[in-house]
Amino acid sequence: MRFRYNVIMLLSATFFFAACKKETKVPAYNEEPVISAYLFAGNCVSIKITAQIAVSTETSSTGEGIDTLHVYVDDDSGSHLLMNMGDGVYADTTLMIGEGKQYSLHFVYKEKVISGTTLVPSAPQNFTQSVGELSVSKIEEGTMPTPGSFQMNDPISLNWSNDDQSYYMIIVENMESSPELIRDTTSTRFRITSFRNEPAVTNQYQLRDQQFQYFGTHRLVLYHLNPDYAALYSGNSNSSQSLSNPTTNITNGVGIFTGISTDTLFLKVNKQQ
Amino acid sequence: MFHSIPMRKYLVIVTLFLANPCHGQLIKKKAAMPPSPLDKIVVNDQFASATLHEVYQTLMTNYKVNIIYDSNYCKKRYFSYWFSKTPFTRAIEITTRDPGVSIKPLDKMTYYIDSALNITIKYDRTSTIYTEDGKLAEVMPVQKKFEGPAEKKNFNISGKVVDVASGEPLPFVTVTVSGTGIGTVSNADGLFSLLNVPSDTATISASYLGYLTRTIYLNPQMQTGNFIIELFPGGAVSLKDVVVTGNRNDMMKMSSGDLSMIKLSPAKLAELPNVGEKDVMRAFQLMPGVSASNESSSGLYVRGGTPDQNLVVYDGFTIYHVDHLYGFFSAFNANAVKDVQLYKGGFDSKFGGRLSSVMELTGKEGNKKNFNLGGDISLLSCNLFTEIPLTENISIMAAWRRSWKGPIYNWIFDSFNQNDNETEQQPVMTGGPGGGPSDETKTTSYFSDLNVKVTYKPTEKDNIAYSYFYSIDKLDNSTNFTAPGGFGGGNSSGFSNGTTDLTRYGNVGMSLKWSRKWADRLYGNTLVSYSNYYSERDRSNERTTTNSSTSETTTIKNGILENNDLTDLSFKSDYEWNLFKWSDLGFGIFGTDYDINYNYSQDDTSEVLARSGHGILTGGYIQDKMTFFKKRLEIKPGIRLSYFDITGKLYQEPRLATGLNITDRLSLKGSYGQFYQFANRITREDILSGSRDFWILSDETKVPVSKSTHYIAGVSYETNNYLFSVEAYKKDLENISEYSMRFSTTRFSTTVNESFYTGYGFAKGIELLVQKKARKFTGWVSYSLGQARNHFDVYGEGYFAANQDVTHEFKAVSVYKYKRWDFSATLVYATGRPYTAPAGSYSITLLDGTSEDYFTVTTKNSLRLPDYHRLDLSASYHIFNSNKKDIGYMSLSLFNAYNQTNVWYKQYYISEGSVIESNVNYLGITPNLTLSLKIR
């Protein structure tokens, strides 16, 4: 009886405490605008500016573009007012990005000056590939390769100069309009026409047969990057244990404003007869 | 009967032995060191169903020794035994233990050896005690008070308190002279000195957590040096109805001497529910003032402090990391721990280097009398221990534990890694599932630990102990993709691509301690220790390719490598000097050499962060415990001085504790103290997997030496069956640090911006405790009201709730004993912890067309998780051997019995222009089965 009495006491105490009211505050909506701008050497300036998506239920922002701004990009030739193209995109089709040049962005939003600066990296130097073509066996549905028949090519070495220890990234894209699968057994989630490596301080990358899912011509794009861009890959957390504002190079705003240079090679993946 | 019959200088020990299977009991007395002259006689006789009368007659005839016994009684008792080179006193001892076949049960038998070496054997039929269920009770000797004139007055007694069965010294036993204010506490080696005992017919009482309180009536024949007090464990079922007044065997005890100090009996932990292991740290989390709602940390959050502000000392060396398996279990094997106590604040000058609290663990020395072997097996792990009395002076204890990939381990591991996978997903394709290549996940995760302690007692006054502790956690969530080279010849080559996600961390610690009783009133121990904490994290992607034409192998590693290594080399020399009856002086010196390194590198080529700190902390302390008015008033002033070579400053930590016993039951206590901390654990926001901790050393600039000031007051009222206690505390914190790591945006370099924020804060609260200490139903109910606030300029004006802030916390622990069963229930309710919620979010489209989600925050810790509550249940059944000795238990435990969904943290995703919030929860209902057995 005594035991039962004690248990009842404990449980009632729990409910007593559980009934306590708690304060429920909701954090204010973050009004800083989001800038997304990759300044590719040789291309014209194009910048996307959006609002943040609201977490609070008090604001209903879904991250739509902000189209009412006066956005300027400065270079060594002066200040250029960009034209709004709708959906938060601002561009100047006459302002071509030059490698090695510095660009600054600034505009006023909610009475604050939002700004950012970047330097466009130099074009990649001495980008080479060990082979230009590759032959891979077609694997039909329902067939399994036997060890004796399974052959792999040597890796394709991609090399470039990286004397100043900067970040590079490779993106491989299939250029065919309706490419043919190398392995019909490949599950749907792996049927991708492009893949990349992580931005890294390196001067080479090795491509293997297994990375290609489709036959045809592939574009190998080497990106010369600023560390700002590399930080995008390791600057986010989605856990309430470790939420903090992500790394950004924008003052009074979030996102990225960074210069990029590229070089491109092509590789053909042929069907082995 | 407890009679101490002096044999010249011989030490006489009173010992209890196991009873025979029949209903009866035995109490005997044995001569210990040095050996009796009778032991020079060896007995070589065989008895088969002989009466004891025949046995004694034979022994007297063969060995010319006089044995006095009751022949009528002994003619009715039968005995079988084969003595082979058995020392004579041992043979006599065996006859009183009835190892053979007795038709009728033996009654209580004792033997005395007088100065003329006559052996007297007595029996007492009147005091047989049975338990409620008809089993023989294992009881302490019932001793009569000496009736006669005292011979000595105001003398000192010094000796040792040991466990009756194993001979293991018992630390921190309270030894008092009844009816006087005279008392003391045994030190870490079980040694004690009682000063100014009023007469040699006084009554002494010894009490210790988990053991029955022992009452000893002095008589003029007893020796006063090497006075051995043997205590009887209070865990066995057979004890429960023994009529010994005032004895208790509590699991938890609030210290009557020190404010804010709690002791726990590791031997009693098995009575509590558990997830997979009986756990010292988890048990402390059920105490008032220690947070219980953080399932993913074994470290203690004491009174609004963080686990790194709690000093954990194991056999004299500091342990820097106490977590196994993401913190769900602690690194301490309960089978290896003899004693553990927690100072929640205002701790003694002997301890320092931490802002909040101290947890002191003493490892078992091992059975000094008999070999022992035992182990536990549960759904989580396997646990083995052995105790080896190597020689008379050397004992060894070793305990080893290893998890196995059972259901509980997998459950916890998978729930963590499920989360990891979600956050780490990268749209990186480095290989595809072709025909032939294999994609496998390694399953090599485990935790393990080892405790070894070797104790050597070269003389009565010296004790040398070597203690070793090793723990490791390997958490491996790597996958490996291998494509073999073709066998068809031609242009083919091998290729492998592994995604590594490996975390390895652990401790290696050891200490060598020399304790010496320099004089009856002066005791000292000197210790050298080494402690290393290491943590390695490798989250990378490794590609190894072998070119068939050139046979060239290329390995490229991309990802994050993190390494923290802390080494602590320490020297300590501590002394206790009972200078006067009213003064207990403690003083000592210490020195620690810290070497702490932290490296963070990305892609095996670039080291983004490398910190290394080397510093030496030296100092000394002095403290005096003074008692006045028959111990009614206690004042304990102390000061600790530390010199830290990195800052080149001398740090003074004055401390003061006072206690006033208004009546025997009601006491008031208060304490004040200043504390500094030189090595800090920094919580880094790990982008990929939640927070990660690493230790760094304070320096003059970025990470200042942190400081806290404690103010504590308490009142307690204690009766035989209940304890009521209220304590209030306030803790001011200065120079606390927070850390943030940001990638720099400098043009062509891979540097990282470290930001150290320095702030201040406070923690305050009230703790209420009601403990019921009656026999069948024991337990406690506690409530804490607390507030922990910090301020860092970077987070704006004013204070914000610290991560560990819990406003209300209610805990109830109850244990009910019924025959061989122990039933227990623990209930925890706690206010939800604060968390930081995103204020906004956005996605950035990356160059390859995929997009990443980002979250921005405005106010820190402005929201609270839902309240935490949980009920755990367990039932244990004690297993007895044929001699009715408790040799283990079988236990069924139910963690989170009503399957409450407690939120651990929240995760956020962006989906179609809105933010989706999801909860990551703590463990649901988790059953566990444990079987624990030992030889003795």
PDB file of C-alpha atoms in Angstrom, chain B residues 557-761:
ATOM      1  CA  LYS B 557      42.057  12.438 -49.397  1.00  0.00           C
ATOM      2  CA  ASN B 558      39.377  15.070 -49.265  1.00  0.00           C
ATOM      3  CA  GLY B 559      37.496  16.088 -46.186  1.00  0.00           C
ATOM      4  CA  ILE B 560      38.048  17.046 -42.585  1.00  0.00           C
ATOM      5  CA  LEU B 561      40.588  15.675 -40.172  1.00  0.00           C
ATOM      6  CA  GLU B 562      40.428  16.765 -36.567  1.00  0.00           C
ATOM      7  CA  ASN B 563      42.660  15.818 -33.709  1.00  0.00           C
ATOM      8  CA  ASN B 564      42.745  16.842 -30.058  1.00  0.00           C
ATOM      9  CA  ASP B 565      45.369  15.523 -27.725  1.00  0.00           C
ATOM     10  CA  LEU B 566      45.708  16.484 -24.091  1.00  0.00           C
ATOM     11  CA  THR B 567      48.419  15.271 -21.770  1.00  0.00           C
ATOM     12  CA  ASP B 568      48.456  16.000 -18.086  1.00  0.00           C
ATOM     13  CA  LEU B 569      51.488  15.036 -16.028  1.00  0.00           C
ATOM     14  CA  SER B 570      50.909  15.716 -12.382  1.00  0.00           C
ATOM     15  CA  PHE B 571      52.548  15.519  -9.033  1.00  0.00           C
ATOM     16  CA  LYS B 572      50.688  15.869  -5.749  1.00  0.00           C
ATOM     17  CA  SER B 573      51.625  15.516  -2.141  1.00  0.00           C
ATOM     18  CA  ASP B 574      48.838  15.765   0.407  1.00  0.00           C
ATOM     19  CA  TYR B 575      49.006  15.599   4.184  1.00  0.00           C
ATOM     20  CA  GLU B 576      46.554  15.356   7.029  1.00  0.00           C
ATOM     21  CA  TRP B 577      47.702  16.299  10.462  1.00  0.00           C
ATOM     22  CA  ASN B 578      45.413  15.946  13.469  1.00  0.00           C
ATOM     23  CA  LEU B 579      47.318  18.461  15.422  1.00  0.00           C
ATOM     24  CA  PHE B 580      44.781  18.964  18.177  1.00  0.00           C
ATOM     25  CA  LYS B 581      41.564  17.375  19.172  1.00  0.00           C
ATOM     26  CA  TRP B 582      39.730  20.289  17.633  1.00  0.00           C
ATOM     27  CA  SER B 583      41.902  20.809  14.609  1.00  0.00           C
ATOM     28  CA  ASP B 584      42.362  18.762  11.516  1.00  0.00           C
ATOM     29  CA  LEU B 585      44.972  20.339   9.297  1.00  0.00           C
ATOM     30  CA  GLY B 586      45.247  19.504   5.621  1.00  0.00           C
ATOM     31  CA  PHE B 587      48.015  20.833   3.423  1.00  0.00           C
ATOM     32  CA  GLY B 588      49.837  19.901   0.287  1.00  0.00           C
ATOM     33  CA  ILE B 589      51.567  20.895  -2.899  1.00  0.00           C
ATOM     34  CA  PHE B 590      50.789  20.108  -6.500  1.00  0.00           C
ATOM     35  CA  GLY B 591      52.107  20.617  -9.988  1.00  0.00           C
ATOM     36  CA  THR B 592      50.663  19.847 -13.400  1.00  0.00           C
ATOM     37  CA  ASP B 593      52.288  19.998 -16.796  1.00  0.00           C
ATOM     38  CA  TYR B 594      49.642  20.451 -19.473  1.00  0.00           C
ATOM     39  CA  ASP B 595      50.285  19.806 -23.119  1.00  0.00           C
ATOM     40  CA  ILE B 596      47.220  20.357 -25.230  1.00  0.00           C
ATOM     41  CA  ASN B 597      47.152  20.223 -29.008  1.00  0.00           C
ATOM     42  CA  TYR B 598      44.338  20.713 -31.412  1.00  0.00           C
ATOM     43  CA  ASN B 599      44.527  20.369 -35.178  1.00  0.00           C
ATOM     44  CA  TYR B 600      41.905  20.837 -37.786  1.00  0.00           C
ATOM     45  CA  SER B 601      42.802  20.158 -41.353  1.00  0.00           C
ATOM     46  CA  GLN B 602      40.941  19.967 -44.538  1.00  0.00           C
ATOM     47  CA  ASP B 603      41.983  17.782 -47.447  1.00  0.00           C
ATOM     48  CA  ASP B 604      45.159  16.115 -46.292  1.00  0.00           C
ATOM     49  CA  THR B 605      47.167  18.934 -47.746  1.00  0.00           C
ATOM     50  CA  SER B 606      46.031  21.919 -45.791  1.00  0.00           C
ATOM     51  CA  GLU B 607      46.016  22.452 -42.073  1.00  0.00           C
ATOM     52  CA  VAL B 608      43.453  25.109 -41.358  1.00  0.00           C
ATOM     53  CA  LEU B 609      43.854  25.324 -37.632  1.00  0.00           C
ATOM     54  CA  ALA B 610      46.611  24.245 -35.324  1.00  0.00           C
ATOM     55  CA  ARG B 611      46.632  25.208 -31.710  1.00  0.00           C
ATOM     56  CA  SER B 612      49.059  23.980 -29.193  1.00  0.00           C
ATOM     57  CA  GLY B 613      49.349  24.965 -25.602  1.00  0.00           C
ATOM     58  CA  HIS B 614      51.919  24.020 -23.051  1.00  0.00           C
ATOM     59  CA  GLY B 615      51.671  25.253 -19.528  1.00  0.00           C
ATOM     60  CA  ILE B 616      52.679  24.430 -16.023  1.00  0.00           C
ATOM     61  CA  LEU B 617      50.465  24.953 -13.027  1.00  0.00           C
ATOM     62  CA  THR B 618      52.038  24.715  -9.615  1.00  0.00           C
ATOM     63  CA  GLY B 619      50.875  25.573  -6.168  1.00  0.00           C
ATOM     64  CA  GLY B 620      49.939  24.585  -2.687  1.00  0.00           C
ATOM     65  CA  TYR B 621      47.079  24.721  -0.259  1.00  0.00           C
ATOM     66  CA  ILE B 622      46.380  24.705   3.408  1.00  0.00           C
ATOM     67  CA  GLN B 623      43.107  24.130   5.159  1.00  0.00           C
ATOM     68  CA  ASP B 624      42.151  23.612   8.759  1.00  0.00           C
ATOM     69  CA  LYS B 625      38.984  21.961   9.949  1.00  0.00           C
ATOM     70  CA  MET B 626      38.316  23.281  13.401  1.00  0.00           C
ATOM     71  CA  THR B 627      35.543  22.092  15.656  1.00  0.00           C
ATOM     72  CA  PHE B 628      34.262  23.739  18.761  1.00  0.00           C
ATOM     73  CA  PHE B 629      31.628  23.119  21.422  1.00  0.00           C
ATOM     74  CA  LYS B 630      31.727  19.330  21.210  1.00  0.00           C
ATOM     75  CA  LYS B 631      31.728  19.437  17.464  1.00  0.00           C
ATOM     76  CA  ARG B 632      28.592  21.530  17.349  1.00  0.00           C
ATOM     77  CA  LEU B 633      30.406  24.219  15.422  1.00  0.00           C
ATOM     78  CA  GLU B 634      32.749  23.518  12.588  1.00  0.00           C
ATOM     79  CA  ILE B 635      34.800  26.136  10.777  1.00  0.00           C
ATOM     80  CA  LYS B 636      36.948  25.220   7.831  1.00  0.00           C
ATOM     81  CA  PRO B 637      39.024  28.036   6.382  1.00  0.00           C
ATOM     82  CA  GLY B 638      41.443  27.301   3.594  1.00  0.00           C
ATOM     83  CA  ILE B 639      43.429  28.858   0.828  1.00  0.00           C
ATOM     84  CA  ARG B 640      44.768  27.503  -2.417  1.00  0.00           C
ATOM     85  CA  LEU B 641      47.505  29.259  -4.343  1.00  0.00           C
ATOM     86  CA  SER B 642      48.264  28.450  -7.952  1.00  0.00           C
ATOM     87  CA  TYR B 643      50.900  29.832 -10.256  1.00  0.00           C
ATOM     88  CA  PHE B 644      50.221  29.460 -13.950  1.00  0.00           C
ATOM     89  CA  ASP B 645      53.313  30.003 -16.060  1.00  0.00           C
ATOM     90  CA  ILE B 646      51.489  31.019 -19.237  1.00  0.00           C
ATOM     91  CA  THR B 647      49.925  34.069 -17.646  1.00  0.00           C
ATOM     92  CA  GLY B 648      52.734  34.459 -15.134  1.00  0.00           C
ATOM     93  CA  LYS B 649      50.230  35.191 -12.418  1.00  0.00           C
ATOM     94  CA  LEU B 650      49.538  33.887  -8.964  1.00  0.00           C
ATOM     95  CA  TYR B 651      45.919  32.913  -8.355  1.00  0.00           C
ATOM     96  CA  GLN B 652      44.532  32.934  -4.839  1.00  0.00           C
ATOM     97  CA  GLU B 653      41.497  30.940  -3.956  1.00  0.00           C
ATOM     98  CA  PRO B 654      40.255  31.622  -0.431  1.00  0.00           C
ATOM     99  CA  ARG B 655      37.595  29.256   0.839  1.00  0.00           C
ATOM    100  CA  LEU B 656      35.529  28.987   3.951  1.00  0.00           C
ATOM    101  CA  ALA B 657      32.991  26.431   5.101  1.00  0.00           C
ATOM    102  CA  THR B 658      31.064  26.456   8.340  1.00  0.00           C
ATOM    103  CA  GLY B 659      28.598  24.132   9.965  1.00  0.00           C
ATOM    104  CA  LEU B 660      26.481  24.495  13.038  1.00  0.00           C
ATOM    105  CA  ASN B 661      24.684  21.527  14.559  1.00  0.00           C
ATOM    106  CA  ILE B 662      21.870  23.198  16.442  1.00  0.00           C
ATOM    107  CA  THR B 663      20.617  19.849  17.663  1.00  0.00           C
ATOM    108  CA  ASP B 664      21.680  16.330  16.808  1.00  0.00           C
ATOM    109  CA  ARG B 665      19.191  16.417  13.988  1.00  0.00           C
ATOM    110  CA  LEU B 666      19.147  19.964  12.793  1.00  0.00           C
ATOM    111  CA  SER B 667      22.159  21.593  11.240  1.00  0.00           C
ATOM    112  CA  LEU B 668      22.966  24.746   9.343  1.00  0.00           C
ATOM    113  CA  LYS B 669      25.805  25.046   6.889  1.00  0.00           C
ATOM    114  CA  GLY B 670      27.316  27.661   4.688  1.00  0.00           C
ATOM    115  CA  SER B 671      30.289  28.006   2.415  1.00  0.00           C
ATOM    116  CA  TYR B 672      32.105  30.468   0.247  1.00  0.00           C
ATOM    117  CA  GLY B 673      34.905  29.905  -2.175  1.00  0.00           C
ATOM    118  CA  GLN B 674      36.765  31.137  -5.210  1.00  0.00           C
ATOM    119  CA  PHE B 675      37.804  28.830  -8.000  1.00  0.00           C
ATOM    120  CA  TYR B 676      39.897  29.189 -11.148  1.00  0.00           C
ATOM    121  CA  GLN B 677      39.988  27.045 -14.246  1.00  0.00           C
ATOM    122  CA  PHE B 678      43.019  26.855 -16.531  1.00  0.00           C
ATOM    123  CA  ALA B 679      42.123  24.206 -19.093  1.00  0.00           C
ATOM    124  CA  ASN B 680      38.832  24.667 -20.847  1.00  0.00           C
ATOM    125  CA  ARG B 681      36.725  22.506 -22.984  1.00  0.00           C
ATOM    126  CA  ILE B 682      35.535  24.502 -25.919  1.00  0.00           C
ATOM    127  CA  THR B 683      32.387  23.588 -27.722  1.00  0.00           C
ATOM    128  CA  ARG B 684      32.805  24.125 -31.402  1.00  0.00           C
ATOM    129  CA  GLU B 685      29.857  24.283 -33.673  1.00  0.00           C
ATOM    130  CA  ASP B 686      30.470  21.358 -35.898  1.00  0.00           C
ATOM    131  CA  ILE B 687      28.978  22.117 -39.175  1.00  0.00           C
ATOM    132  CA  LEU B 688      28.513  18.512 -40.022  1.00  0.00           C
ATOM    133  CA  SER B 689      27.503  16.806 -36.838  1.00  0.00           C
ATOM    134  CA  GLY B 690      26.404  19.073 -34.074  1.00  0.00           C
ATOM    135  CA  SER B 691      28.715  20.448 -31.473  1.00  0.00           C
ATOM    136  CA  ARG B 692      32.149  19.048 -30.988  1.00  0.00           C
ATOM    137  CA  ASP B 693      34.219  19.559 -27.896  1.00  0.00           C
ATOM    138  CA  PHE B 694      37.903  19.993 -27.563  1.00  0.00           C
ATOM    139  CA  TRP B 695      40.208  21.063 -24.785  1.00  0.00           C
ATOM    140  CA  ILE B 696      42.472  24.055 -24.968  1.00  0.00           C
ATOM    141  CA  LEU B 697      44.637  25.765 -22.442  1.00  0.00           C
ATOM    142  CA  SER B 698      43.923  29.259 -21.224  1.00  0.00           C
ATOM    143  CA  ASP B 699      46.272  31.932 -22.386  1.00  0.00           C
ATOM    144  CA  GLU B 700      46.708  35.536 -21.578  1.00  0.00           C
ATOM    145  CA  THR B 701      44.982  36.818 -24.659  1.00  0.00           C
ATOM    146  CA  LYS B 702      42.269  34.834 -26.402  1.00  0.00           C
ATOM    147  CA  VAL B 703      41.118  32.492 -23.672  1.00  0.00           C
ATOM    148  CA  PRO B 704      41.469  34.036 -20.240  1.00  0.00           C
ATOM    149  CA  VAL B 705      41.647  32.015 -17.049  1.00  0.00           C
ATOM    150  CA  SER B 706      38.057  31.691 -15.889  1.00  0.00           C
ATOM    151  CA  LYS B 707      36.913  32.274 -12.361  1.00  0.00           C
ATOM    152  CA  SER B 708      33.907  31.470 -10.240  1.00  0.00           C
ATOM    153  CA  THR B 709      32.763  32.465  -6.785  1.00  0.00           C
ATOM    154  CA  HIS B 710      30.389  30.241  -4.846  1.00  0.00           C
ATOM    155  CA  TYR B 711      28.000  31.224  -2.086  1.00  0.00           C
ATOM    156  CA  ILE B 712      26.112  28.312  -0.566  1.00  0.00           C
ATOM    157  CA  ALA B 713      23.812  27.975   2.423  1.00  0.00           C
ATOM    158  CA  GLY B 714      21.898  24.973   3.600  1.00  0.00           C
ATOM    159  CA  VAL B 715      19.847  23.493   6.370  1.00  0.00           C
ATOM    160  CA  SER B 716      19.222  19.842   7.028  1.00  0.00           C
ATOM    161  CA  TYR B 717      17.092  17.865   9.428  1.00  0.00           C
ATOM    162  CA  GLU B 718      17.843  14.214   9.804  1.00  0.00           C
ATOM    163  CA  THR B 719      16.112  11.459  11.718  1.00  0.00           C
ATOM    164  CA  ASN B 720      16.837   7.755  11.619  1.00  0.00           C
ATOM    165  CA  ASN B 721      14.445   7.249   8.777  1.00  0.00           C
ATOM    166  CA  TYR B 722      14.292  10.560   6.977  1.00  0.00           C
ATOM    167  CA  LEU B 723      16.506  13.334   5.784  1.00  0.00           C
ATOM    168  CA  PHE B 724      15.209  16.744   4.819  1.00  0.00           C
ATOM    169  CA  SER B 725      17.612  19.104   3.207  1.00  0.00           C
ATOM    170  CA  VAL B 726      17.421  22.526   1.592  1.00  0.00           C
ATOM    171  CA  GLU B 727      20.365  24.177  -0.084  1.00  0.00           C
ATOM    172  CA  ALA B 728      20.582  27.457  -1.914  1.00  0.00           C
ATOM    173  CA  TYR B 729      23.513  28.476  -4.064  1.00  0.00           C
ATOM    174  CA  LYS B 730      24.782  31.292  -6.207  1.00  0.00           C
ATOM    175  CA  LYS B 731      27.718  30.987  -8.497  1.00  0.00           C
ATOM    176  CA  ASP B 732      29.236  33.987 -10.245  1.00  0.00           C
ATOM    177  CA  LEU B 733      31.276  33.291 -13.333  1.00  0.00           C
ATOM    178  CA  GLU B 734      33.892  35.537 -14.896  1.00  0.00           C
ATOM    179  CA  ASN B 735      35.928  35.174 -18.065  1.00  0.00           C
ATOM    180  CA  ILE B 736      33.998  32.278 -19.505  1.00  0.00           C
ATOM    181  CA  SER B 737      34.748  31.532 -23.142  1.00  0.00           C
ATOM    182  CA  GLU B 738      32.801  30.666 -26.217  1.00  0.00           C
ATOM    183  CA  TYR B 739      34.334  29.708 -29.450  1.00  0.00           C
ATOM    184  CA  SER B 740      33.427  29.992 -33.055  1.00  0.00           C
ATOM    185  CA  MET B 741      35.307  28.994 -36.155  1.00  0.00           C
ATOM    186  CA  ARG B 742      34.743  30.693 -39.434  1.00  0.00           C
ATOM    187  CA  PHE B 743      36.348  30.155 -42.781  1.00  0.00           C
ATOM    188  CA  SER B 744      38.185  33.201 -43.844  1.00  0.00           C
ATOM    189  CA  THR B 745      37.533  34.969 -47.058  1.00  0.00           C
ATOM    190  CA  THR B 746      41.084  35.903 -47.818  1.00  0.00           C
ATOM    191  CA  ARG B 747      41.875  35.392 -51.372  1.00  0.00           C
ATOM    192  CA  PHE B 748      44.228  32.510 -51.922  1.00  0.00           C
ATOM    193  CA  SER B 749      44.660  30.956 -48.529  1.00  0.00           C
ATOM    194  CA  THR B 750      42.853  28.393 -46.489  1.00  0.00           C
ATOM    195  CA  THR B 751      42.882  30.125 -43.178  1.00  0.00           C
ATOM    196  CA  VAL B 752      40.225  30.025 -40.585  1.00  0.00           C
ATOM    197  CA  ASN B 753      39.075  32.794 -38.343  1.00  0.00           C
ATOM    198  CA  GLU B 754      38.831  31.700 -34.797  1.00  0.00           C
ATOM    199  CA  SER B 755      36.645  33.821 -32.640  1.00  0.00           C
ATOM    200  CA  PHE B 756      36.852  33.538 -28.908  1.00  0.00           C
ATOM    201  CA  TYR B 757      34.172  35.381 -27.069  1.00  0.00           C
ATOM    202  CA  THR B 758      34.702  36.197 -23.448  1.00  0.00           C
ATOM    203  CA  GLY B 759      31.742  36.742 -21.226  1.00  0.00           C
ATOM    204  CA  TYR B 760      30.372  36.402 -17.766  1.00  0.00           C
ATOM    205  CA  GLY B 761      27.451  34.707 -16.176  1.00  0.00           C
TER     206      GLY B 761
END
